[in-house]
mmCIF file with all atom_site columns, C-alpha atoms in Angstrom:
data_model
loop_
_atom_site.group_PDB
_atom_site.id
_atom_site.type_symbol
_atom_site.label_atom_id
_atom_site.label_alt_id
_atom_site.label_comp_id
_atom_site.label_asym_id
_atom_site.label_entity_id
_atom_site.label_seq_id
_atom_site.pdbx_PDB_ins_code
_atom_site.Cartn_x
_atom_site.Cartn_y
_atom_site.Cartn_z
_atom_site.occupancy
_atom_site.B_iso_or_equiv
_atom_site.pdbx_formal_charge
_atom_site.auth_seq_id
_atom_site.auth_comp_id
_atom_site.auth_asym_id
_atom_site.auth_atom_id
_atom_site.pdbx_PDB_model_num
ATOM 1   C CA . MET A 1 1   ? 24.530  53.268  -7.542  1.00 63.00 ? 1   MET A CA 1
ATOM 2   C CA . SER A 1 2   ? 21.748  55.632  -8.632  1.00 73.00 ? 2   SER A CA 1
ATOM 3   C CA . VAL A 1 3   ? 18.157  55.458  -7.444  1.00 64.00 ? 3   VAL A CA 1
ATOM 4   C CA . LYS A 1 4   ? 17.033  54.514  -10.969 1.00 62.00 ? 4   LYS A CA 1
ATOM 5   C CA . VAL A 1 5   ? 19.409  51.539  -11.087 1.00 57.00 ? 5   VAL A CA 1
ATOM 6   C CA . ILE A 1 6   ? 18.301  50.368  -7.639  1.00 59.00 ? 6   ILE A CA 1
ATOM 7   C CA . LEU A 1 7   ? 14.653  50.702  -8.627  1.00 59.00 ? 7   LEU A CA 1
ATOM 8   C CA . PHE A 1 8   ? 15.320  48.786  -11.857 1.00 51.00 ? 8   PHE A CA 1
ATOM 9   C CA . TYR A 1 9   ? 16.883  45.838  -10.047 1.00 52.00 ? 9   TYR A CA 1
ATOM 10  C CA . PHE A 1 10  ? 14.161  45.891  -7.406  1.00 54.00 ? 10  PHE A CA 1
ATOM 11  C CA . LEU A 1 11  ? 11.398  45.752  -10.003 1.00 58.00 ? 11  LEU A CA 1
ATOM 12  C CA . LYS A 1 12  ? 13.272  43.073  -11.952 1.00 54.00 ? 12  LYS A CA 1
ATOM 13  C CA . THR A 1 13  ? 13.646  40.919  -8.851  1.00 62.00 ? 13  THR A CA 1
ATOM 14  C CA . LEU A 1 14  ? 10.013  41.460  -7.941  1.00 61.00 ? 14  LEU A CA 1
ATOM 15  C CA . GLY A 1 15  ? 8.976   40.491  -11.473 1.00 61.00 ? 15  GLY A CA 1
ATOM 16  C CA . ILE A 1 16  ? 10.996  37.269  -11.300 1.00 58.00 ? 16  ILE A CA 1
ATOM 17  C CA . ILE A 1 17  ? 9.472   36.347  -7.934  1.00 60.00 ? 17  ILE A CA 1
ATOM 18  C CA . LEU A 1 18  ? 5.947   37.029  -9.169  1.00 65.00 ? 18  LEU A CA 1
ATOM 19  C CA . GLY A 1 19  ? 6.676   35.067  -12.339 1.00 57.00 ? 19  GLY A CA 1
ATOM 20  C CA . VAL A 1 20  ? 7.826   32.046  -10.325 1.00 58.00 ? 20  VAL A CA 1
ATOM 21  C CA . VAL A 1 21  ? 4.731   32.252  -8.115  1.00 61.00 ? 21  VAL A CA 1
ATOM 22  C CA . VAL A 1 22  ? 2.405   32.452  -11.125 1.00 63.00 ? 22  VAL A CA 1
ATOM 23  C CA . LEU A 1 23  ? 4.208   29.577  -12.898 1.00 63.00 ? 23  LEU A CA 1
ATOM 24  C CA . TYR A 1 24  ? 4.036   27.465  -9.738  1.00 57.00 ? 24  TYR A CA 1
ATOM 25  C CA . ALA A 1 25  ? 0.309   28.136  -9.386  1.00 68.00 ? 25  ALA A CA 1
ATOM 26  C CA . ILE A 1 26  ? -0.309  27.179  -13.020 1.00 78.00 ? 26  ILE A CA 1
ATOM 27  C CA . LEU A 1 27  ? 1.755   23.988  -12.848 1.00 63.00 ? 27  LEU A CA 1
ATOM 28  C CA . GLY A 1 28  ? 0.297   23.146  -9.432  1.00 71.00 ? 28  GLY A CA 1
ATOM 29  C CA . TYR A 1 29  ? -3.151  23.238  -10.997 1.00 78.00 ? 29  TYR A CA 1
ATOM 30  C CA . LEU A 1 30  ? -2.451  21.594  -14.369 1.00 83.00 ? 30  LEU A CA 1
ATOM 31  C CA . LEU A 1 31  ? 0.121   18.857  -13.663 1.00 87.00 ? 31  LEU A CA 1
ATOM 32  C CA . PRO A 1 32  ? -2.114  16.965  -11.197 1.00 89.00 ? 32  PRO A CA 1
ATOM 33  C CA . PHE A 1 33  ? -4.490  16.227  -14.068 1.00 92.00 ? 33  PHE A CA 1
ATOM 34  C CA . ILE A 1 34  ? -1.812  13.968  -15.586 1.00 93.00 ? 34  ILE A CA 1
ATOM 35  C CA . GLU A 1 35  ? -2.691  10.617  -14.064 1.00 96.00 ? 35  GLU A CA 1
ATOM 36  C CA . VAL A 1 36  ? -0.275  7.843   -13.206 1.00 96.00 ? 36  VAL A CA 1
ATOM 37  C CA . SER A 1 37  ? -2.319  4.696   -13.762 1.00 96.00 ? 37  SER A CA 1
ATOM 38  C CA . ALA A 1 38  ? -2.685  2.000   -11.131 1.00 95.00 ? 38  ALA A CA 1
ATOM 39  C CA . LYS A 1 39  ? -0.601  -1.152  -11.564 1.00 94.00 ? 39  LYS A CA 1
ATOM 40  C CA . ASP A 1 40  ? -2.564  -4.363  -11.152 1.00 91.00 ? 40  ASP A CA 1
ATOM 41  C CA . ASP A 1 41  ? -0.284  -7.032  -9.695  1.00 94.00 ? 41  ASP A CA 1
ATOM 42  C CA . GLY A 1 42  ? -2.880  -9.722  -10.312 1.00 95.00 ? 42  GLY A CA 1
ATOM 43  C CA . GLU A 1 43  ? -3.306  -10.435 -6.596  1.00 96.00 ? 43  GLU A CA 1
ATOM 44  C CA . LYS A 1 44  ? -6.495  -10.256 -4.546  1.00 96.00 ? 44  LYS A CA 1
ATOM 45  C CA . LYS A 1 45  ? -7.244  -6.750  -3.284  1.00 97.00 ? 45  LYS A CA 1
ATOM 46  C CA . GLU A 1 46  ? -8.034  -7.511  0.345   1.00 97.00 ? 46  GLU A CA 1
ATOM 47  C CA . ILE A 1 47  ? -6.451  -4.793  2.480   1.00 98.00 ? 47  ILE A CA 1
ATOM 48  C CA . PRO A 1 48  ? -8.307  -1.494  2.937   1.00 98.00 ? 48  PRO A CA 1
ATOM 49  C CA . ILE A 1 49  ? -6.388  1.763   3.057   1.00 98.00 ? 49  ILE A CA 1
ATOM 50  C CA . TYR A 1 50  ? -7.716  5.307   2.896   1.00 98.00 ? 50  TYR A CA 1
ATOM 51  C CA . ILE A 1 51  ? -6.582  8.707   1.763   1.00 98.00 ? 51  ILE A CA 1
ATOM 52  C CA . TYR A 1 52  ? -7.777  11.355  4.181   1.00 98.00 ? 52  TYR A CA 1
ATOM 53  C CA . THR A 1 53  ? -7.334  15.131  4.145   1.00 96.00 ? 53  THR A CA 1
ATOM 54  C CA . ASN A 1 54  ? -8.023  17.773  6.774   1.00 89.00 ? 54  ASN A CA 1
ATOM 55  C CA . GLY A 1 55  ? -7.972  20.422  4.049   1.00 85.00 ? 55  GLY A CA 1
ATOM 56  C CA . VAL A 1 56  ? -4.229  20.984  4.368   1.00 82.00 ? 56  VAL A CA 1
ATOM 57  C CA . HIS A 1 57  ? -2.455  17.653  4.845   1.00 86.00 ? 57  HIS A CA 1
ATOM 58  C CA . THR A 1 58  ? -3.224  14.310  3.188   1.00 95.00 ? 58  THR A CA 1
ATOM 59  C CA . ASP A 1 59  ? -2.668  11.190  5.293   1.00 97.00 ? 59  ASP A CA 1
ATOM 60  C CA . ILE A 1 60  ? -2.395  7.562   4.244   1.00 98.00 ? 60  ILE A CA 1
ATOM 61  C CA . VAL A 1 61  ? -4.632  5.605   6.611   1.00 98.00 ? 61  VAL A CA 1
ATOM 62  C CA . MET A 1 62  ? -3.887  1.932   7.197   1.00 98.00 ? 62  MET A CA 1
ATOM 63  C CA . PRO A 1 63  ? -4.947  -0.864  9.569   1.00 98.00 ? 63  PRO A CA 1
ATOM 64  C CA . VAL A 1 64  ? -3.169  -0.494  12.909  1.00 98.00 ? 64  VAL A CA 1
ATOM 65  C CA . LYS A 1 65  ? -2.333  -4.176  12.850  1.00 98.00 ? 65  LYS A CA 1
ATOM 66  C CA . ASN A 1 66  ? -2.723  -7.105  10.496  1.00 97.00 ? 66  ASN A CA 1
ATOM 67  C CA . GLU A 1 67  ? -0.753  -10.229 9.621   1.00 97.00 ? 67  GLU A CA 1
ATOM 68  C CA . LEU A 1 68  ? 1.737   -8.166  7.625   1.00 98.00 ? 68  LEU A CA 1
ATOM 69  C CA . HIS A 1 69  ? 2.537   -5.265  9.920   1.00 98.00 ? 69  HIS A CA 1
ATOM 70  C CA . ASP A 1 70  ? 1.852   -3.859  13.379  1.00 98.00 ? 70  ASP A CA 1
ATOM 71  C CA . TRP A 1 71  ? 2.164   -0.066  13.418  1.00 98.00 ? 71  TRP A CA 1
ATOM 72  C CA . SER A 1 72  ? 1.453   0.095   17.157  1.00 98.00 ? 72  SER A CA 1
ATOM 73  C CA . ALA A 1 73  ? 4.788   -1.601  17.833  1.00 97.00 ? 73  ALA A CA 1
ATOM 74  C CA . LYS A 1 74  ? 6.656   1.580   16.847  1.00 97.00 ? 74  LYS A CA 1
ATOM 75  C CA . ILE A 1 75  ? 3.818   4.108   17.107  1.00 98.00 ? 75  ILE A CA 1
ATOM 76  C CA . PRO A 1 76  ? 2.561   3.196   20.583  1.00 98.00 ? 76  PRO A CA 1
ATOM 77  C CA . PHE A 1 77  ? -0.949  4.118   21.673  1.00 98.00 ? 77  PHE A CA 1
ATOM 78  C CA . ALA A 1 78  ? 0.704   5.409   24.832  1.00 97.00 ? 78  ALA A CA 1
ATOM 79  C CA . ASN A 1 79  ? 2.224   8.305   22.880  1.00 98.00 ? 79  ASN A CA 1
ATOM 80  C CA . THR A 1 80  ? -1.227  9.824   22.390  1.00 98.00 ? 80  THR A CA 1
ATOM 81  C CA . THR A 1 81  ? -2.981  11.961  24.990  1.00 96.00 ? 81  THR A CA 1
ATOM 82  C CA . SER A 1 82  ? -5.876  9.504   25.290  1.00 97.00 ? 82  SER A CA 1
ATOM 83  C CA . LYS A 1 83  ? -3.614  6.438   25.541  1.00 97.00 ? 83  LYS A CA 1
ATOM 84  C CA . LYS A 1 84  ? -6.592  4.362   24.451  1.00 97.00 ? 84  LYS A CA 1
ATOM 85  C CA . THR A 1 85  ? -5.883  1.053   22.731  1.00 97.00 ? 85  THR A CA 1
ATOM 86  C CA . ASP A 1 86  ? -9.125  0.349   20.867  1.00 96.00 ? 86  ASP A CA 1
ATOM 87  C CA . TYR A 1 87  ? -8.130  2.077   17.622  1.00 98.00 ? 87  TYR A CA 1
ATOM 88  C CA . ASN A 1 88  ? -8.318  0.126   14.360  1.00 98.00 ? 88  ASN A CA 1
ATOM 89  C CA . TYR A 1 89  ? -6.650  2.494   11.893  1.00 98.00 ? 89  TYR A CA 1
ATOM 90  C CA . VAL A 1 90  ? -3.647  4.790   11.853  1.00 98.00 ? 90  VAL A CA 1
ATOM 91  C CA . GLY A 1 91  ? -3.236  7.722   9.495   1.00 98.00 ? 91  GLY A CA 1
ATOM 92  C CA . ILE A 1 92  ? 0.315   8.761   8.700   1.00 98.00 ? 92  ILE A CA 1
ATOM 93  C CA . GLY A 1 93  ? 1.533   11.862  6.919   1.00 97.00 ? 93  GLY A CA 1
ATOM 94  C CA . TRP A 1 94  ? 4.879   13.549  6.276   1.00 96.00 ? 94  TRP A CA 1
ATOM 95  C CA . GLY A 1 95  ? 5.466   17.271  6.203   1.00 90.00 ? 95  GLY A CA 1
ATOM 96  C CA . ASP A 1 96  ? 7.231   20.361  7.447   1.00 87.00 ? 96  ASP A CA 1
ATOM 97  C CA . LYS A 1 97  ? 7.589   20.370  11.236  1.00 86.00 ? 97  LYS A CA 1
ATOM 98  C CA . GLY A 1 98  ? 6.577   24.019  11.497  1.00 79.00 ? 98  GLY A CA 1
ATOM 99  C CA . PHE A 1 99  ? 3.486   23.465  9.371   1.00 73.00 ? 99  PHE A CA 1
ATOM 100 C CA . TYR A 1 100 ? 2.468   20.450  11.407  1.00 75.00 ? 100 TYR A CA 1
ATOM 101 C CA . LEU A 1 101 ? 3.041   21.929  14.854  1.00 73.00 ? 101 LEU A CA 1
ATOM 102 C CA . ASP A 1 102 ? 1.926   25.500  14.154  1.00 69.00 ? 102 ASP A CA 1
ATOM 103 C CA . THR A 1 103 ? -0.527  25.248  11.239  1.00 62.00 ? 103 THR A CA 1
ATOM 104 C CA . PRO A 1 104 ? -3.394  22.792  11.786  1.00 56.00 ? 104 PRO A CA 1
ATOM 105 C CA . THR A 1 105 ? -5.523  24.888  9.363   1.00 56.00 ? 105 THR A CA 1
ATOM 106 C CA . TRP A 1 106 ? -4.729  27.482  6.697   1.00 52.00 ? 106 TRP A CA 1
ATOM 107 C CA . ALA A 1 107 ? -6.088  30.167  9.027   1.00 57.00 ? 107 ALA A CA 1
ATOM 108 C CA . ASP A 1 108 ? -3.177  29.467  11.386  1.00 58.00 ? 108 ASP A CA 1
ATOM 109 C CA . LEU A 1 109 ? -0.490  29.921  8.729   1.00 54.00 ? 109 LEU A CA 1
ATOM 110 C CA . LYS A 1 110 ? 2.253   32.418  9.589   1.00 56.00 ? 110 LYS A CA 1
ATOM 111 C CA . PHE A 1 111 ? 4.413   34.138  6.971   1.00 51.00 ? 111 PHE A CA 1
ATOM 112 C CA . SER A 1 112 ? 7.617   32.981  8.679   1.00 55.00 ? 112 SER A CA 1
ATOM 113 C CA . THR A 1 113 ? 6.413   29.383  8.717   1.00 50.00 ? 113 THR A CA 1
ATOM 114 C CA . ALA A 1 114 ? 5.541   29.511  5.022   1.00 52.00 ? 114 ALA A CA 1
ATOM 115 C CA . VAL A 1 115 ? 8.917   30.982  4.025   1.00 54.00 ? 115 VAL A CA 1
ATOM 116 C CA . LYS A 1 116 ? 10.911  28.444  6.033   1.00 53.00 ? 116 LYS A CA 1
ATOM 117 C CA . ALA A 1 117 ? 8.861   25.564  4.669   1.00 47.00 ? 117 ALA A CA 1
ATOM 118 C CA . ALA A 1 118 ? 9.027   26.731  1.054   1.00 49.00 ? 118 ALA A CA 1
ATOM 119 C CA . PHE A 1 119 ? 12.786  27.134  0.929   1.00 52.00 ? 119 PHE A CA 1
ATOM 120 C CA . TRP A 1 120 ? 14.225  24.104  2.751   1.00 47.00 ? 120 TRP A CA 1
ATOM 121 C CA . MET A 1 121 ? 14.788  26.094  5.978   1.00 54.00 ? 121 MET A CA 1
ATOM 122 C CA . SER A 1 122 ? 13.138  23.832  8.563   1.00 68.00 ? 122 SER A CA 1
ATOM 123 C CA . GLU A 1 123 ? 12.932  20.230  9.684   1.00 81.00 ? 123 GLU A CA 1
ATOM 124 C CA . SER A 1 124 ? 10.313  17.655  8.702   1.00 92.00 ? 124 SER A CA 1
ATOM 125 C CA . ALA A 1 125 ? 8.034   15.492  10.815  1.00 95.00 ? 125 ALA A CA 1
ATOM 126 C CA . MET A 1 126 ? 5.724   12.510  10.633  1.00 97.00 ? 126 MET A CA 1
ATOM 127 C CA . HIS A 1 127 ? 2.186   12.862  11.994  1.00 96.00 ? 127 HIS A CA 1
ATOM 128 C CA . ALA A 1 128 ? 0.372   9.734   13.176  1.00 98.00 ? 128 ALA A CA 1
ATOM 129 C CA . SER A 1 129 ? -3.337  9.769   14.083  1.00 98.00 ? 129 SER A CA 1
ATOM 130 C CA . PHE A 1 130 ? -5.366  6.816   15.340  1.00 98.00 ? 130 PHE A CA 1
ATOM 131 C CA . TYR A 1 131 ? -9.010  6.176   14.399  1.00 98.00 ? 131 TYR A CA 1
ATOM 132 C CA . ARG A 1 132 ? -11.593 3.632   15.483  1.00 98.00 ? 132 ARG A CA 1
ATOM 133 C CA . THR A 1 133 ? -13.526 3.732   12.209  1.00 97.00 ? 133 THR A CA 1
ATOM 134 C CA . MET A 1 134 ? -13.178 5.371   8.817   1.00 97.00 ? 134 MET A CA 1
ATOM 135 C CA . THR A 1 135 ? -16.135 6.794   6.905   1.00 96.00 ? 135 THR A CA 1
ATOM 136 C CA . GLU A 1 136 ? -15.932 7.518   3.196   1.00 97.00 ? 136 GLU A CA 1
ATOM 137 C CA . ALA A 1 137 ? -16.735 11.089  2.206   1.00 97.00 ? 137 ALA A CA 1
ATOM 138 C CA . SER A 1 138 ? -15.372 13.827  -0.036  1.00 95.00 ? 138 SER A CA 1
ATOM 139 C CA . ASP A 1 139 ? -12.348 14.099  2.257   1.00 97.00 ? 139 ASP A CA 1
ATOM 140 C CA . CYS A 1 140 ? -11.855 10.358  2.770   1.00 98.00 ? 140 CYS A CA 1
ATOM 141 C CA . LYS A 1 141 ? -11.598 7.697   0.056   1.00 98.00 ? 141 LYS A CA 1
ATOM 142 C CA . LYS A 1 142 ? -11.220 3.940   0.482   1.00 98.00 ? 142 LYS A CA 1
ATOM 143 C CA . ILE A 1 143 ? -8.789  1.944   -1.674  1.00 98.00 ? 143 ILE A CA 1
ATOM 144 C CA . MET A 1 144 ? -8.444  -1.838  -1.666  1.00 98.00 ? 144 MET A CA 1
ATOM 145 C CA . ILE A 1 145 ? -4.928  -3.127  -2.283  1.00 98.00 ? 145 ILE A CA 1
ATOM 146 C CA . SER A 1 146 ? -3.138  -6.484  -2.314  1.00 98.00 ? 146 SER A CA 1
ATOM 147 C CA . LYS A 1 147 ? -0.772  -7.831  0.326   1.00 98.00 ? 147 LYS A CA 1
ATOM 148 C CA . LYS A 1 148 ? 2.231   -7.159  -1.911  1.00 98.00 ? 148 LYS A CA 1
ATOM 149 C CA . GLN A 1 149 ? 1.082   -3.594  -2.554  1.00 98.00 ? 149 GLN A CA 1
ATOM 150 C CA . TYR A 1 150 ? 0.562   -3.093  1.167   1.00 98.00 ? 150 TYR A CA 1
ATOM 151 C CA . GLN A 1 151 ? 4.065   -4.326  1.930   1.00 98.00 ? 151 GLN A CA 1
ATOM 152 C CA . ASP A 1 152 ? 5.444   -1.864  -0.619  1.00 98.00 ? 152 ASP A CA 1
ATOM 153 C CA . LEU A 1 153 ? 3.408   0.916   0.999   1.00 98.00 ? 153 LEU A CA 1
ATOM 154 C CA . VAL A 1 154 ? 4.641   0.040   4.498   1.00 98.00 ? 154 VAL A CA 1
ATOM 155 C CA . LYS A 1 155 ? 8.236   0.045   3.248   1.00 98.00 ? 155 LYS A CA 1
ATOM 156 C CA . PHE A 1 156 ? 7.754   3.490   1.698   1.00 98.00 ? 156 PHE A CA 1
ATOM 157 C CA . VAL A 1 157 ? 6.174   4.985   4.821   1.00 98.00 ? 157 VAL A CA 1
ATOM 158 C CA . GLU A 1 158 ? 8.669   3.447   7.251   1.00 98.00 ? 158 GLU A CA 1
ATOM 159 C CA . ALA A 1 159 ? 11.608  4.820   5.276   1.00 97.00 ? 159 ALA A CA 1
ATOM 160 C CA . LYS A 1 160 ? 10.549  8.386   6.066   1.00 97.00 ? 160 LYS A CA 1
ATOM 161 C CA . PHE A 1 161 ? 10.710  7.994   9.863   1.00 98.00 ? 161 PHE A CA 1
ATOM 162 C CA . ASP A 1 162 ? 13.906  8.981   11.670  1.00 97.00 ? 162 ASP A CA 1
ATOM 163 C CA . LYS A 1 163 ? 15.032  6.149   13.932  1.00 97.00 ? 163 LYS A CA 1
ATOM 164 C CA . ASP A 1 164 ? 17.220  5.835   17.003  1.00 96.00 ? 164 ASP A CA 1
ATOM 165 C CA . THR A 1 165 ? 20.057  3.334   17.360  1.00 94.00 ? 165 THR A CA 1
ATOM 166 C CA . ASN A 1 166 ? 17.528  0.627   18.250  1.00 94.00 ? 166 ASN A CA 1
ATOM 167 C CA . GLY A 1 167 ? 15.425  1.291   15.176  1.00 94.00 ? 167 GLY A CA 1
ATOM 168 C CA . ASN A 1 168 ? 12.598  2.983   17.100  1.00 96.00 ? 168 ASN A CA 1
ATOM 169 C CA . TYR A 1 169 ? 10.755  6.028   15.826  1.00 98.00 ? 169 TYR A CA 1
ATOM 170 C CA . ILE A 1 170 ? 11.689  9.258   17.599  1.00 98.00 ? 170 ILE A CA 1
ATOM 171 C CA . LEU A 1 171 ? 8.742   10.934  19.322  1.00 97.00 ? 171 LEU A CA 1
ATOM 172 C CA . ILE A 1 172 ? 8.554   14.751  19.222  1.00 96.00 ? 172 ILE A CA 1
ATOM 173 C CA . PRO A 1 173 ? 7.504   15.934  22.703  1.00 94.00 ? 173 PRO A CA 1
ATOM 174 C CA . THR A 1 174 ? 4.859   18.608  22.088  1.00 91.00 ? 174 THR A CA 1
ATOM 175 C CA . LYS A 1 175 ? 1.461   19.761  23.271  1.00 87.00 ? 175 LYS A CA 1
ATOM 176 C CA . ALA A 1 176 ? 0.645   20.984  19.760  1.00 85.00 ? 176 ALA A CA 1
ATOM 177 C CA . VAL A 1 177 ? -1.255  17.824  18.877  1.00 91.00 ? 177 VAL A CA 1
ATOM 178 C CA . TYR A 1 178 ? -4.517  18.101  16.952  1.00 89.00 ? 178 TYR A CA 1
ATOM 179 C CA . SER A 1 179 ? -6.576  15.919  19.285  1.00 93.00 ? 179 SER A CA 1
ATOM 180 C CA . ASP A 1 180 ? -6.168  13.163  21.873  1.00 96.00 ? 180 ASP A CA 1
ATOM 181 C CA . ASN A 1 181 ? -5.454  10.487  19.271  1.00 97.00 ? 181 ASN A CA 1
ATOM 182 C CA . ASP A 1 182 ? -2.272  11.713  17.539  1.00 97.00 ? 182 ASP A CA 1
ATOM 183 C CA . ALA A 1 183 ? 1.467   12.243  17.973  1.00 97.00 ? 183 ALA A CA 1
ATOM 184 C CA . PHE A 1 184 ? 4.424   13.613  16.017  1.00 97.00 ? 184 PHE A CA 1
ATOM 185 C CA . TYR A 1 185 ? 7.731   11.947  15.144  1.00 97.00 ? 185 TYR A CA 1
ATOM 186 C CA . ASP A 1 186 ? 11.019  13.101  13.641  1.00 96.00 ? 186 ASP A CA 1
ATOM 187 C CA . ALA A 1 187 ? 11.304  12.483  9.927   1.00 96.00 ? 187 ALA A CA 1
ATOM 188 C CA . GLN A 1 188 ? 13.807  12.376  7.119   1.00 95.00 ? 188 GLN A CA 1
ATOM 189 C CA . GLY A 1 189 ? 13.876  14.619  4.078   1.00 90.00 ? 189 GLY A CA 1
ATOM 190 C CA . SER A 1 190 ? 13.379  18.311  3.413   1.00 85.00 ? 190 SER A CA 1
ATOM 191 C CA . TYR A 1 191 ? 10.037  19.967  2.791   1.00 86.00 ? 191 TYR A CA 1
ATOM 192 C CA . SER A 1 192 ? 9.770   22.621  0.063   1.00 83.00 ? 192 SER A CA 1
ATOM 193 C CA . PHE A 1 193 ? 7.248   24.115  -2.316  1.00 81.00 ? 193 PHE A CA 1
ATOM 194 C CA . LEU A 1 194 ? 8.257   21.337  -4.729  1.00 86.00 ? 194 LEU A CA 1
ATOM 195 C CA . ASN A 1 195 ? 8.057   18.537  -2.172  1.00 90.00 ? 195 ASN A CA 1
ATOM 196 C CA . THR A 1 196 ? 5.042   19.007  0.103   1.00 91.00 ? 196 THR A CA 1
ATOM 197 C CA . CYS A 1 197 ? 3.076   16.791  2.464   1.00 92.00 ? 197 CYS A CA 1
ATOM 198 C CA . ASN A 1 198 ? 0.652   16.076  -0.360  1.00 95.00 ? 198 ASN A CA 1
ATOM 199 C CA . THR A 1 199 ? 3.484   15.310  -2.781  1.00 96.00 ? 199 THR A CA 1
ATOM 200 C CA . TRP A 1 200 ? 4.645   12.684  -0.296  1.00 97.00 ? 200 TRP A CA 1
ATOM 201 C CA . ALA A 1 201 ? 1.175   11.150  0.062   1.00 98.00 ? 201 ALA A CA 1
ATOM 202 C CA . ASN A 1 202 ? 0.855   11.092  -3.723  1.00 98.00 ? 202 ASN A CA 1
ATOM 203 C CA . ASP A 1 203 ? 4.209   9.294   -3.965  1.00 98.00 ? 203 ASP A CA 1
ATOM 204 C CA . ALA A 1 204 ? 3.023   6.820   -1.317  1.00 98.00 ? 204 ALA A CA 1
ATOM 205 C CA . LEU A 1 205 ? 0.129   5.873   -3.591  1.00 98.00 ? 205 LEU A CA 1
ATOM 206 C CA . LYS A 1 206 ? 2.567   5.372   -6.467  1.00 98.00 ? 206 LYS A CA 1
ATOM 207 C CA . ALA A 1 207 ? 4.719   3.137   -4.258  1.00 98.00 ? 207 ALA A CA 1
ATOM 208 C CA . ALA A 1 208 ? 1.624   1.006   -3.580  1.00 98.00 ? 208 ALA A CA 1
ATOM 209 C CA . GLY A 1 209 ? 0.843   0.770   -7.294  1.00 98.00 ? 209 GLY A CA 1
ATOM 210 C CA . GLN A 1 210 ? -2.252  2.967   -7.039  1.00 98.00 ? 210 GLN A CA 1
ATOM 211 C CA . LYS A 1 211 ? -3.419  5.699   -9.363  1.00 97.00 ? 211 LYS A CA 1
ATOM 212 C CA . ALA A 1 212 ? -2.038  9.104   -8.540  1.00 98.00 ? 212 ALA A CA 1
ATOM 213 C CA . ALA A 1 213 ? -1.191  12.480  -9.992  1.00 97.00 ? 213 ALA A CA 1
ATOM 214 C CA . TRP A 1 214 ? 2.065   12.774  -11.928 1.00 96.00 ? 214 TRP A CA 1
ATOM 215 C CA . TRP A 1 215 ? 2.947   15.511  -9.423  1.00 96.00 ? 215 TRP A CA 1
ATOM 216 C CA . THR A 1 216 ? 0.885   17.575  -7.023  1.00 95.00 ? 216 THR A CA 1
ATOM 217 C CA . PRO A 1 217 ? 1.603   20.024  -4.199  1.00 93.00 ? 217 PRO A CA 1
ATOM 218 C CA . THR A 1 218 ? -2.015  19.918  -2.948  1.00 93.00 ? 218 THR A CA 1
ATOM 219 C CA . ASP A 1 219 ? -4.591  17.437  -1.687  1.00 95.00 ? 219 ASP A CA 1
ATOM 220 C CA . TYR A 1 220 ? -6.813  18.487  -4.591  1.00 94.00 ? 220 TYR A CA 1
ATOM 221 C CA . GLY A 1 221 ? -4.385  16.887  -7.025  1.00 96.00 ? 221 GLY A CA 1
ATOM 222 C CA . ILE A 1 222 ? -4.705  13.545  -5.234  1.00 97.00 ? 222 ILE A CA 1
ATOM 223 C CA . PHE A 1 223 ? -8.437  13.456  -4.673  1.00 97.00 ? 223 PHE A CA 1
ATOM 224 C CA . LEU A 1 224 ? -9.408  14.437  -8.225  1.00 96.00 ? 224 LEU A CA 1
ATOM 225 C CA . HIS A 1 225 ? -8.335  10.919  -9.247  1.00 96.00 ? 225 HIS A CA 1
ATOM 226 C CA . TYR A 1 226 ? -10.639 9.339   -6.642  1.00 96.00 ? 226 TYR A CA 1
ATOM 227 C CA . LYS A 1 227 ? -13.940 11.079  -7.300  1.00 87.00 ? 227 LYS A CA 1
#
C-alpha cells in the first residue's frame, strides 16, 4: 500500500472522527432545548426533591427518609467517612466508575478515562451524598412532587443499583470519595457519550413526571428548564 493511499485513509478517518465530534457538540447543545413537559397527576405536590450539580455530575436529591421510603436502610450512614446520622437529604447520581472515582472536576479528567467512558469500555457506579440542608442556587433547584411521582422516582433510582443476593446495594470500597458524607456503589448499565450521568438524571426527572430535556449529555441541558 502506497504512502498516498495510507495518507488518504488516515485523513478520511480523521475527518469522520472530527465530523462525529462536531455533530455531537451541535446536537448536545440544541436537543436539550426541546422540552418534555411535566405531567400533572392531579395530586398534592408535597415532597421536595432537588437537582444539584457540581459542574460535572447532576444528582437527584431526595429526603433521606419519609413515610414512603427510607434510603438509609440500603445506603447506611455508616458507609460514609463521617458516619454521622443527622443528615436529612441524600443526593444520588449514576455515572461511569472511572469518571466518578478519578474525575471529581473537569480539571482532573484523563484522556484514558474519557475514552473508556465514551465507548462503553468501563463499569458504572452510583454516587450517594448526604446533606443536612439544601439551599437553592444556580446549581441547586427545588422541585415539589406528589407521593405517586416520588414513588415512581424511587423505583427508577433503585433499579440502577446493583444488588447482592439479599437485595442490598453493593458498596465500592474506595478512598476516592469527595468528602466525608458520600460513598460509591456498584451500578447497572453502560456509560457512553450517548448515555451520560446527566442523561440519567434527566431521565429520572421524566420518570417522576417532571419537565426535562428531550435528551441531554450535560447538566446545562437539565438546568436550562429550571431557571
